[in-house]
mmCIF file of C-alpha atoms in Angstrom:
data_model
loop_
_atom_site.group_PDB
_atom_site.id
_atom_site.type_symbol
_atom_site.label_atom_id
_atom_site.label_comp_id
_atom_site.label_asym_id
_atom_site.label_seq_id
_atom_site.Cartn_x
_atom_site.Cartn_y
_atom_site.Cartn_z
ATOM 1 C CA MET A 20 -0.023 -0.034 -0.018
ATOM 2 C CA SER A 21 1.284 3.413 -0.809
ATOM 3 C CA THR A 22 2.536 5.812 1.809
ATOM 4 C CA LEU A 23 -0.228 8.263 0.794
ATOM 5 C CA THR A 24 -2.941 5.698 1.368
ATOM 6 C CA THR A 25 -1.509 4.851 4.846
ATOM 7 C CA ARG A 26 -1.222 8.508 5.758
ATOM 8 C CA THR A 27 -4.818 9.456 4.667
ATOM 9 C CA ALA A 28 -6.372 6.494 6.333
ATOM 10 C CA THR A 29 -4.504 7.136 9.586
ATOM 11 C CA ALA A 30 -5.353 10.790 9.468
ATOM 12 C CA THR A 31 -8.963 9.877 9.400
ATOM 13 C CA VAL A 32 -8.552 8.258 12.861
ATOM 14 C CA THR A 33 -6.794 11.100 14.531
ATOM 15 C CA GLU A 34 -8.718 14.017 13.118
ATOM 16 C CA PRO A 35 -11.347 12.971 10.530
ATOM 17 C CA ASP A 36 -13.525 16.074 10.951
ATOM 18 C CA GLY A 37 -13.166 17.046 14.563
ATOM 19 C CA SER A 38 -16.074 14.782 15.593
ATOM 20 C CA THR A 39 -15.910 11.545 17.674
ATOM 21 C CA SER A 40 -19.337 10.336 16.538
ATOM 22 C CA PRO A 41 -19.126 6.751 15.157
ATOM 23 C CA VAL A 42 -21.325 7.728 12.350
ATOM 24 C CA ALA A 43 -19.297 10.781 11.456
ATOM 25 C CA ARG A 44 -16.170 8.705 11.671
ATOM 26 C CA ALA A 45 -17.725 6.069 9.332
ATOM 27 C CA PHE A 46 -18.501 8.797 6.769
ATOM 28 C CA ALA A 47 -15.099 10.363 7.036
ATOM 29 C CA ASP A 48 -13.278 6.954 6.658
ATOM 30 C CA THR A 49 -15.494 6.093 3.766
ATOM 31 C CA TRP A 50 -14.624 9.331 2.021
ATOM 32 C CA THR A 51 -10.940 8.717 2.627
ATOM 33 C CA ILE A 52 -11.217 5.345 0.995
ATOM 34 C CA THR A 53 -13.294 6.871 -1.817
ATOM 35 C CA ARG A 54 -10.557 9.385 -2.443
ATOM 36 C CA ARG A 55 -7.911 6.739 -2.488
ATOM 37 C CA ASP A 56 -9.853 4.810 -5.081
ATOM 38 C CA LEU A 57 -10.436 7.823 -7.207
ATOM 39 C CA GLN A 58 -6.732 8.728 -7.160
ATOM 40 C CA HIS A 59 -6.127 5.546 -9.083
ATOM 41 C CA TRP A 60 -8.002 7.087 -11.975
ATOM 42 C CA ARG A 61 -5.014 9.441 -12.601
ATOM 43 C CA HIS A 62 -2.690 6.376 -13.013
ATOM 44 C CA MET A 63 -5.090 4.477 -15.219
ATOM 45 C CA ILE A 64 -6.595 7.228 -17.354
ATOM 46 C CA GLY A 65 -6.210 5.277 -20.528
ATOM 47 C CA THR A 66 -8.120 2.318 -19.138
ATOM 48 C CA ARG A 67 -10.858 4.588 -17.578
ATOM 49 C CA VAL A 68 -11.416 6.341 -20.921
ATOM 50 C CA PHE A 69 -11.691 3.096 -22.734
ATOM 51 C CA ASN A 70 -14.144 1.748 -20.190
ATOM 52 C CA TRP A 71 -16.279 4.929 -20.623
ATOM 53 C CA LEU A 72 -16.203 4.696 -24.436
ATOM 54 C CA TRP A 73 -16.663 0.882 -24.635
ATOM 55 C CA PRO A 74 -20.621 1.037 -24.446
ATOM 56 C CA ILE A 75 -20.537 3.596 -27.313
ATOM 57 C CA ILE A 76 -18.416 1.303 -29.411
ATOM 58 C CA LEU A 77 -20.884 -1.613 -28.743
ATOM 59 C CA MET A 78 -23.871 0.760 -29.562
ATOM 60 C CA ALA A 79 -22.193 1.740 -32.903
ATOM 61 C CA LEU A 80 -21.602 -1.917 -33.758
ATOM 62 C CA PHE A 81 -25.216 -2.890 -33.071
ATOM 63 C CA LEU A 82 -26.579 0.167 -34.868
ATOM 64 C CA GLY A 83 -24.545 -0.634 -37.916
ATOM 65 C CA LEU A 84 -24.956 -4.424 -37.969
ATOM 66 C CA ILE A 85 -28.760 -4.850 -37.160
ATOM 67 C CA GLY A 86 -30.239 -1.445 -36.600
ATOM 68 C CA GLY A 87 -31.379 -1.053 -40.153
ATOM 69 C CA ALA A 88 -33.039 -4.541 -40.123
ATOM 70 C CA LEU A 89 -34.896 -4.148 -36.792
ATOM 71 C CA GLY A 90 -35.916 -0.545 -36.926
ATOM 72 C CA ASP A 91 -39.231 -0.960 -38.830
ATOM 73 C CA ASP A 92 -40.383 -3.991 -36.803
ATOM 74 C CA LEU A 93 -39.939 -2.030 -33.553
ATOM 75 C CA GLY A 94 -42.266 0.798 -34.668
ATOM 76 C CA GLY A 95 -39.543 3.291 -34.482
ATOM 77 C CA SER A 96 -35.852 3.864 -34.964
ATOM 78 C CA TYR A 97 -33.519 1.182 -33.448
ATOM 79 C CA ILE A 98 -31.436 3.742 -31.572
ATOM 80 C CA ASP A 99 -34.571 4.804 -29.559
ATOM 81 C CA PHE A 100 -35.021 1.093 -28.666
ATOM 82 C CA VAL A 101 -31.420 0.231 -27.935
ATOM 83 C CA MET A 102 -30.236 3.317 -25.982
ATOM 84 C CA PRO A 103 -32.209 2.406 -22.714
ATOM 85 C CA GLY A 104 -30.814 -1.013 -23.155
ATOM 86 C CA ILE A 105 -27.295 0.286 -23.518
ATOM 87 C CA LEU A 106 -27.662 2.359 -20.331
ATOM 88 C CA ALA A 107 -28.758 -0.813 -18.470
ATOM 89 C CA MET A 108 -25.852 -2.694 -20.035
ATOM 90 C CA THR A 109 -23.476 0.127 -18.890
ATOM 91 C CA VAL A 110 -24.326 -0.325 -15.243
ATOM 92 C CA PHE A 111 -24.440 -4.145 -15.424
ATOM 93 C CA ILE A 112 -20.925 -4.641 -16.961
ATOM 94 C CA GLY A 113 -19.494 -2.322 -14.263
ATOM 95 C CA LEU A 114 -19.606 -5.574 -12.234
ATOM 96 C CA GLU A 115 -16.389 -6.688 -13.978
ATOM 97 C CA GLY A 116 -14.466 -3.680 -12.838
ATOM 98 C CA THR A 117 -15.607 -3.956 -9.268
ATOM 99 C CA MET A 118 -14.671 -7.587 -8.963
ATOM 100 C CA ALA A 119 -11.240 -7.005 -10.392
ATOM 101 C CA ALA A 120 -10.417 -3.955 -8.188
ATOM 102 C CA VAL A 121 -11.618 -5.708 -4.987
ATOM 103 C CA SER A 122 -9.687 -8.891 -5.893
ATOM 104 C CA ASN A 123 -6.601 -6.972 -6.656
ATOM 105 C CA ASP A 124 -6.624 -5.086 -3.313
ATOM 106 C CA SER A 125 -7.242 -8.339 -1.467
ATOM 107 C CA LEU A 126 -4.438 -10.205 -3.247
ATOM 108 C CA ARG A 127 -1.896 -7.408 -2.625
ATOM 109 C CA GLY A 128 -2.716 -7.305 1.020
ATOM 110 C CA ILE A 129 -4.165 -3.747 0.969
ATOM 111 C CA THR A 130 -7.495 -4.978 2.291
ATOM 112 C CA ASP A 131 -5.799 -6.614 5.174
ATOM 113 C CA ARG A 132 -3.854 -3.539 5.891
ATOM 114 C CA PHE A 133 -6.966 -1.454 5.997
ATOM 115 C CA ARG A 134 -8.507 -3.958 8.398
ATOM 116 C CA SER A 135 -5.544 -3.622 10.734
ATOM 117 C CA LEU A 136 -6.130 0.110 11.026
ATOM 118 C CA PRO A 137 -8.415 1.610 13.662
ATOM 119 C CA MET A 138 -10.997 2.754 11.183
ATOM 120 C CA SER A 139 -14.710 2.086 10.482
ATOM 121 C CA GLY A 140 -15.290 -1.477 9.252
ATOM 122 C CA ILE A 141 -17.742 -0.305 6.622
ATOM 123 C CA ALA A 142 -15.281 2.264 5.105
ATOM 124 C CA VAL A 143 -13.351 0.005 2.794
ATOM 125 C CA VAL A 144 -16.413 -1.551 1.055
ATOM 126 C CA GLY A 145 -18.366 1.658 1.389
ATOM 127 C CA GLY A 146 -15.563 3.624 -0.287
ATOM 128 C CA ARG A 147 -15.357 1.175 -3.111
ATOM 129 C CA CYS A 148 -19.147 1.545 -3.588
ATOM 130 C CA VAL A 149 -19.050 5.311 -3.710
ATOM 131 C CA ALA A 150 -16.020 5.435 -6.065
ATOM 132 C CA ASP A 151 -17.581 2.906 -8.451
ATOM 133 C CA LEU A 152 -20.909 4.759 -8.354
ATOM 134 C CA LEU A 153 -19.118 7.952 -9.462
ATOM 135 C CA ASP A 154 -17.472 6.039 -12.168
ATOM 136 C CA SER A 155 -20.854 4.711 -13.361
ATOM 137 C CA LEU A 156 -22.311 8.211 -13.376
ATOM 138 C CA VAL A 157 -19.407 9.390 -15.664
ATOM 139 C CA THR A 158 -20.085 6.411 -17.982
ATOM 140 C CA ILE A 159 -23.840 7.149 -18.130
ATOM 141 C CA VAL A 160 -23.133 10.758 -19.030
ATOM 142 C CA VAL A 161 -20.641 9.742 -21.698
ATOM 143 C CA VAL A 162 -23.095 7.111 -23.159
ATOM 144 C CA ILE A 163 -25.997 9.642 -23.243
ATOM 145 C CA ALA A 164 -23.702 12.183 -24.983
ATOM 146 C CA GLY A 165 -22.720 9.451 -27.480
ATOM 147 C CA GLY A 166 -26.379 8.549 -28.050
ATOM 148 C CA LEU A 167 -27.312 12.183 -28.694
ATOM 149 C CA ALA A 168 -24.425 12.512 -31.189
ATOM 150 C CA PHE A 169 -25.839 9.360 -33.026
ATOM 151 C CA GLY A 170 -29.198 11.010 -33.207
ATOM 152 C CA TRP A 171 -31.056 9.773 -30.147
ATOM 153 C CA ARG A 172 -33.801 12.088 -29.017
ATOM 154 C CA PRO A 173 -35.580 10.805 -25.910
ATOM 155 C CA GLU A 174 -39.234 11.977 -25.388
ATOM 156 C CA THR A 175 -39.380 12.313 -21.632
ATOM 157 C CA THR A 176 -39.880 14.742 -18.720
ATOM 158 C CA VAL A 177 -37.406 15.643 -16.071
ATOM 159 C CA PRO A 178 -39.224 13.521 -13.373
ATOM 160 C CA GLU A 179 -39.245 10.491 -15.710
ATOM 161 C CA ALA A 180 -35.554 11.014 -16.651
ATOM 162 C CA LEU A 181 -34.674 11.200 -12.954
ATOM 163 C CA ALA A 182 -36.669 8.037 -12.296
ATOM 164 C CA ALA A 183 -34.839 6.271 -15.013
ATOM 165 C CA LEU A 184 -31.522 7.377 -13.568
ATOM 166 C CA CYS A 185 -32.565 6.120 -10.105
ATOM 167 C CA LEU A 186 -33.423 2.673 -11.587
ATOM 168 C CA LEU A 187 -30.079 2.471 -13.348
ATOM 169 C CA LEU A 188 -28.126 3.422 -10.168
ATOM 170 C CA LEU A 189 -30.255 0.903 -8.180
ATOM 171 C CA LEU A 190 -29.107 -1.880 -10.500
ATOM 172 C CA ARG A 191 -25.583 -0.636 -10.332
ATOM 173 C CA ILE A 192 -25.606 -0.723 -6.510
ATOM 174 C CA ALA A 193 -26.904 -4.309 -6.686
ATOM 175 C CA MET A 194 -23.974 -5.170 -9.098
ATOM 176 C CA LEU A 195 -21.573 -3.350 -6.739
ATOM 177 C CA TRP A 196 -22.321 -5.537 -3.754
ATOM 178 C CA THR A 197 -22.239 -8.686 -6.036
ATOM 179 C CA GLY A 198 -18.914 -7.649 -7.413
ATOM 180 C CA ILE A 199 -17.435 -6.800 -3.925
ATOM 181 C CA TYR A 200 -18.629 -10.323 -2.620
ATOM 182 C CA VAL A 201 -17.220 -12.155 -5.564
ATOM 183 C CA GLY A 202 -14.062 -10.163 -5.574
ATOM 184 C CA LEU A 203 -13.431 -10.884 -1.956
ATOM 185 C CA LYS A 204 -14.038 -14.534 -2.396
ATOM 186 C CA ALA A 205 -11.791 -14.844 -5.457
ATOM 187 C CA SER A 206 -8.387 -16.472 -4.837
ATOM 188 C CA SER A 207 -6.819 -14.146 -7.515
ATOM 189 C CA PRO A 208 -7.911 -11.756 -10.295
ATOM 190 C CA GLU A 209 -7.184 -14.548 -12.859
ATOM 191 C CA SER A 210 -9.633 -16.790 -11.207
ATOM 192 C CA LEU A 211 -12.433 -14.356 -12.125
ATOM 193 C CA GLY A 212 -11.965 -15.110 -15.857
ATOM 194 C CA PRO A 213 -14.915 -17.613 -16.052
ATOM 195 C CA ILE A 214 -17.204 -15.220 -14.184
ATOM 196 C CA ASN A 215 -16.208 -12.360 -16.466
ATOM 197 C CA ILE A 216 -17.119 -14.591 -19.485
ATOM 198 C CA MET A 217 -20.525 -15.376 -18.043
ATOM 199 C CA VAL A 218 -21.302 -11.697 -17.810
ATOM 200 C CA TRP A 219 -21.816 -11.483 -21.587
ATOM 201 C CA PRO A 220 -24.230 -14.428 -22.068
ATOM 202 C CA ILE A 221 -26.332 -13.038 -19.195
ATOM 203 C CA LEU A 222 -26.277 -9.690 -20.955
ATOM 204 C CA PHE A 223 -27.309 -11.049 -24.398
ATOM 205 C CA PHE A 224 -30.038 -13.183 -22.902
ATOM 206 C CA SER A 225 -32.089 -10.091 -22.151
ATOM 207 C CA SER A 226 -34.041 -7.393 -23.962
ATOM 208 C CA VAL A 227 -31.045 -5.024 -24.127
ATOM 209 C CA PHE A 228 -30.463 -5.478 -27.925
ATOM 210 C CA ILE A 229 -33.431 -7.253 -29.424
ATOM 211 C CA ASP A 230 -37.198 -7.828 -28.887
ATOM 212 C CA THR A 231 -37.585 -10.973 -26.724
ATOM 213 C CA SER A 232 -40.681 -11.994 -28.613
ATOM 214 C CA THR A 233 -38.579 -12.866 -31.571
ATOM 215 C CA MET A 234 -36.947 -15.583 -29.492
ATOM 216 C CA PRO A 235 -38.202 -19.130 -28.986
ATOM 217 C CA ARG A 236 -40.931 -19.023 -26.376
ATOM 218 C CA TRP A 237 -38.908 -20.619 -23.567
ATOM 219 C CA LEU A 238 -35.846 -18.507 -24.266
ATOM 220 C CA GLY A 239 -37.961 -15.391 -24.396
ATOM 221 C CA VAL A 240 -39.301 -16.063 -20.891
ATOM 222 C CA ILE A 241 -35.741 -16.454 -19.513
ATOM 223 C CA ALA A 242 -34.661 -13.335 -21.173
ATOM 224 C CA ASP A 243 -37.782 -11.490 -19.730
ATOM 225 C CA ALA A 244 -36.941 -12.810 -16.219
ATOM 226 C CA ASN A 245 -33.425 -11.373 -16.511
ATOM 227 C CA PRO A 246 -33.105 -8.395 -14.058
ATOM 228 C CA ILE A 247 -31.413 -6.426 -16.859
ATOM 229 C CA SER A 248 -34.464 -6.710 -18.980
ATOM 230 C CA ALA A 249 -36.733 -5.384 -16.293
ATOM 231 C CA THR A 250 -34.545 -2.273 -15.959
ATOM 232 C CA ALA A 251 -34.138 -1.855 -19.715
ATOM 233 C CA THR A 252 -37.899 -2.172 -20.288
ATOM 234 C CA THR A 253 -38.857 0.280 -17.502
ATOM 235 C CA VAL A 254 -36.269 2.817 -18.721
ATOM 236 C CA ARG A 255 -37.645 2.515 -22.286
ATOM 237 C CA GLU A 256 -41.042 3.409 -20.962
ATOM 238 C CA LEU A 257 -39.681 6.374 -18.986
ATOM 239 C CA LEU A 258 -37.632 7.722 -21.891
ATOM 240 C CA GLY A 259 -40.503 7.304 -24.389
ATOM 241 C CA ALA A 260 -38.812 4.509 -26.399
ATOM 242 C CA PRO A 261 -40.629 1.708 -28.243
ATOM 243 C CA VAL A 262 -41.644 -0.956 -25.744
ATOM 244 C CA VAL A 263 -42.358 -4.110 -27.744
ATOM 245 C CA GLY A 264 -42.421 -7.890 -27.164
ATOM 246 C CA GLY A 265 -42.535 -9.370 -23.814
ATOM 247 C CA GLU A 266 -45.122 -12.152 -23.788
ATOM 248 C CA SER A 267 -44.545 -13.399 -20.253
ATOM 249 C CA TRP A 268 -45.509 -12.480 -16.688
ATOM 250 C CA PHE A 269 -42.039 -10.997 -16.199
ATOM 251 C CA ALA A 270 -42.459 -8.561 -19.090
ATOM 252 C CA ASP A 271 -45.888 -7.564 -17.911
ATOM 253 C CA ASN A 272 -44.416 -6.754 -14.487
ATOM 254 C CA ALA A 273 -41.240 -5.242 -15.594
ATOM 255 C CA THR A 274 -41.795 -1.996 -13.782
ATOM 256 C CA ILE A 275 -42.165 -3.732 -10.332
ATOM 257 C CA LEU A 276 -39.272 -6.136 -11.106
ATOM 258 C CA ALA A 277 -36.978 -3.304 -11.947
ATOM 259 C CA VAL A 278 -37.122 -2.437 -8.244
ATOM 260 C CA VAL A 279 -37.635 -5.879 -6.746
ATOM 261 C CA TRP A 280 -34.806 -7.660 -8.610
ATOM 262 C CA PRO A 281 -31.939 -5.152 -7.551
ATOM 263 C CA ALA A 282 -33.352 -4.943 -4.021
ATOM 264 C CA LEU A 283 -33.286 -8.679 -3.741
ATOM 265 C CA ILE A 284 -29.737 -8.878 -4.965
ATOM 266 C CA ILE A 285 -28.712 -6.216 -2.538
ATOM 267 C CA VAL A 286 -30.445 -7.953 0.375
ATOM 268 C CA ILE A 287 -28.489 -11.179 -0.518
ATOM 269 C CA PHE A 288 -25.103 -9.909 -1.318
ATOM 270 C CA LEU A 289 -24.654 -6.936 0.912
ATOM 271 C CA PRO A 290 -24.529 -8.978 4.185
ATOM 272 C CA LEU A 291 -22.483 -11.672 2.382
ATOM 273 C CA ALA A 292 -19.992 -9.045 1.304
ATOM 274 C CA VAL A 293 -19.741 -7.480 4.778
ATOM 275 C CA SER A 294 -19.393 -10.836 6.427
ATOM 276 C CA THR A 295 -16.745 -12.010 3.974
ATOM 277 C CA TYR A 296 -14.753 -8.793 4.569
ATOM 278 C CA ARG A 297 -14.942 -9.134 8.336
ATOM 279 C CA HIS A 298 -13.712 -12.766 8.214
ATOM 280 C CA LEU A 299 -11.262 -12.425 5.331
ATOM 281 C CA ARG A 300 -8.189 -14.603 5.716
ATOM 282 C CA ARG A 301 -5.255 -14.513 3.224
#
């Protein structure tokens, strides 16, 4: 761990904000860890920029490859249909970065070093959450800017747009706690390879890129049950995009499931991640 990290974490203990309140200390320590994670952006600026642009590259590929063929069947332009899906995809694939960062810190002993310091137990995982959420917000802004440049013009209101953003961040928070838990349990970053590969089939078995009613019936039901589909479908409704397909109970209740699925994932993985962190042994 760098000298800077040690100094900032220790400084939080001695004089975080002049308060001795445990809650204030927890916030101060969490912010210290958040700053430490954000400082890594400066040393990985190329990687960060690529990650921010990667959804736009995928969007351009799908617009060019199948956008012309699917546009008429969707009752509108393909970009109006796919942009909400791309936004849902953006928060979902952030899972990979969270898993890798947590696993790297754990393997290098940085997590153990933090645990040996007299700081709030929630600060390390909480700081990672805040830093990754800020990263996701930057990615969402970049993707929206890219979509507008490609001709996307959402028909929505400010409250509806804010509701869509809240749903996207809720799914991201669910993926954050999942990534923290998996990253802590991983023996090394390399061991995450199979999980990273599985991220993409899960993504494609959804309504992100295509209408699920065009799939075989059984496959369409699986795709509709995917939590990403629920978020993508609800964000489409909020942003005035074509909402087509969906011939299952999951599609009919996508709005409710867009909240229930992420909440359920958080309820499962948040305590698992905190417990794993507290009992971590390397």
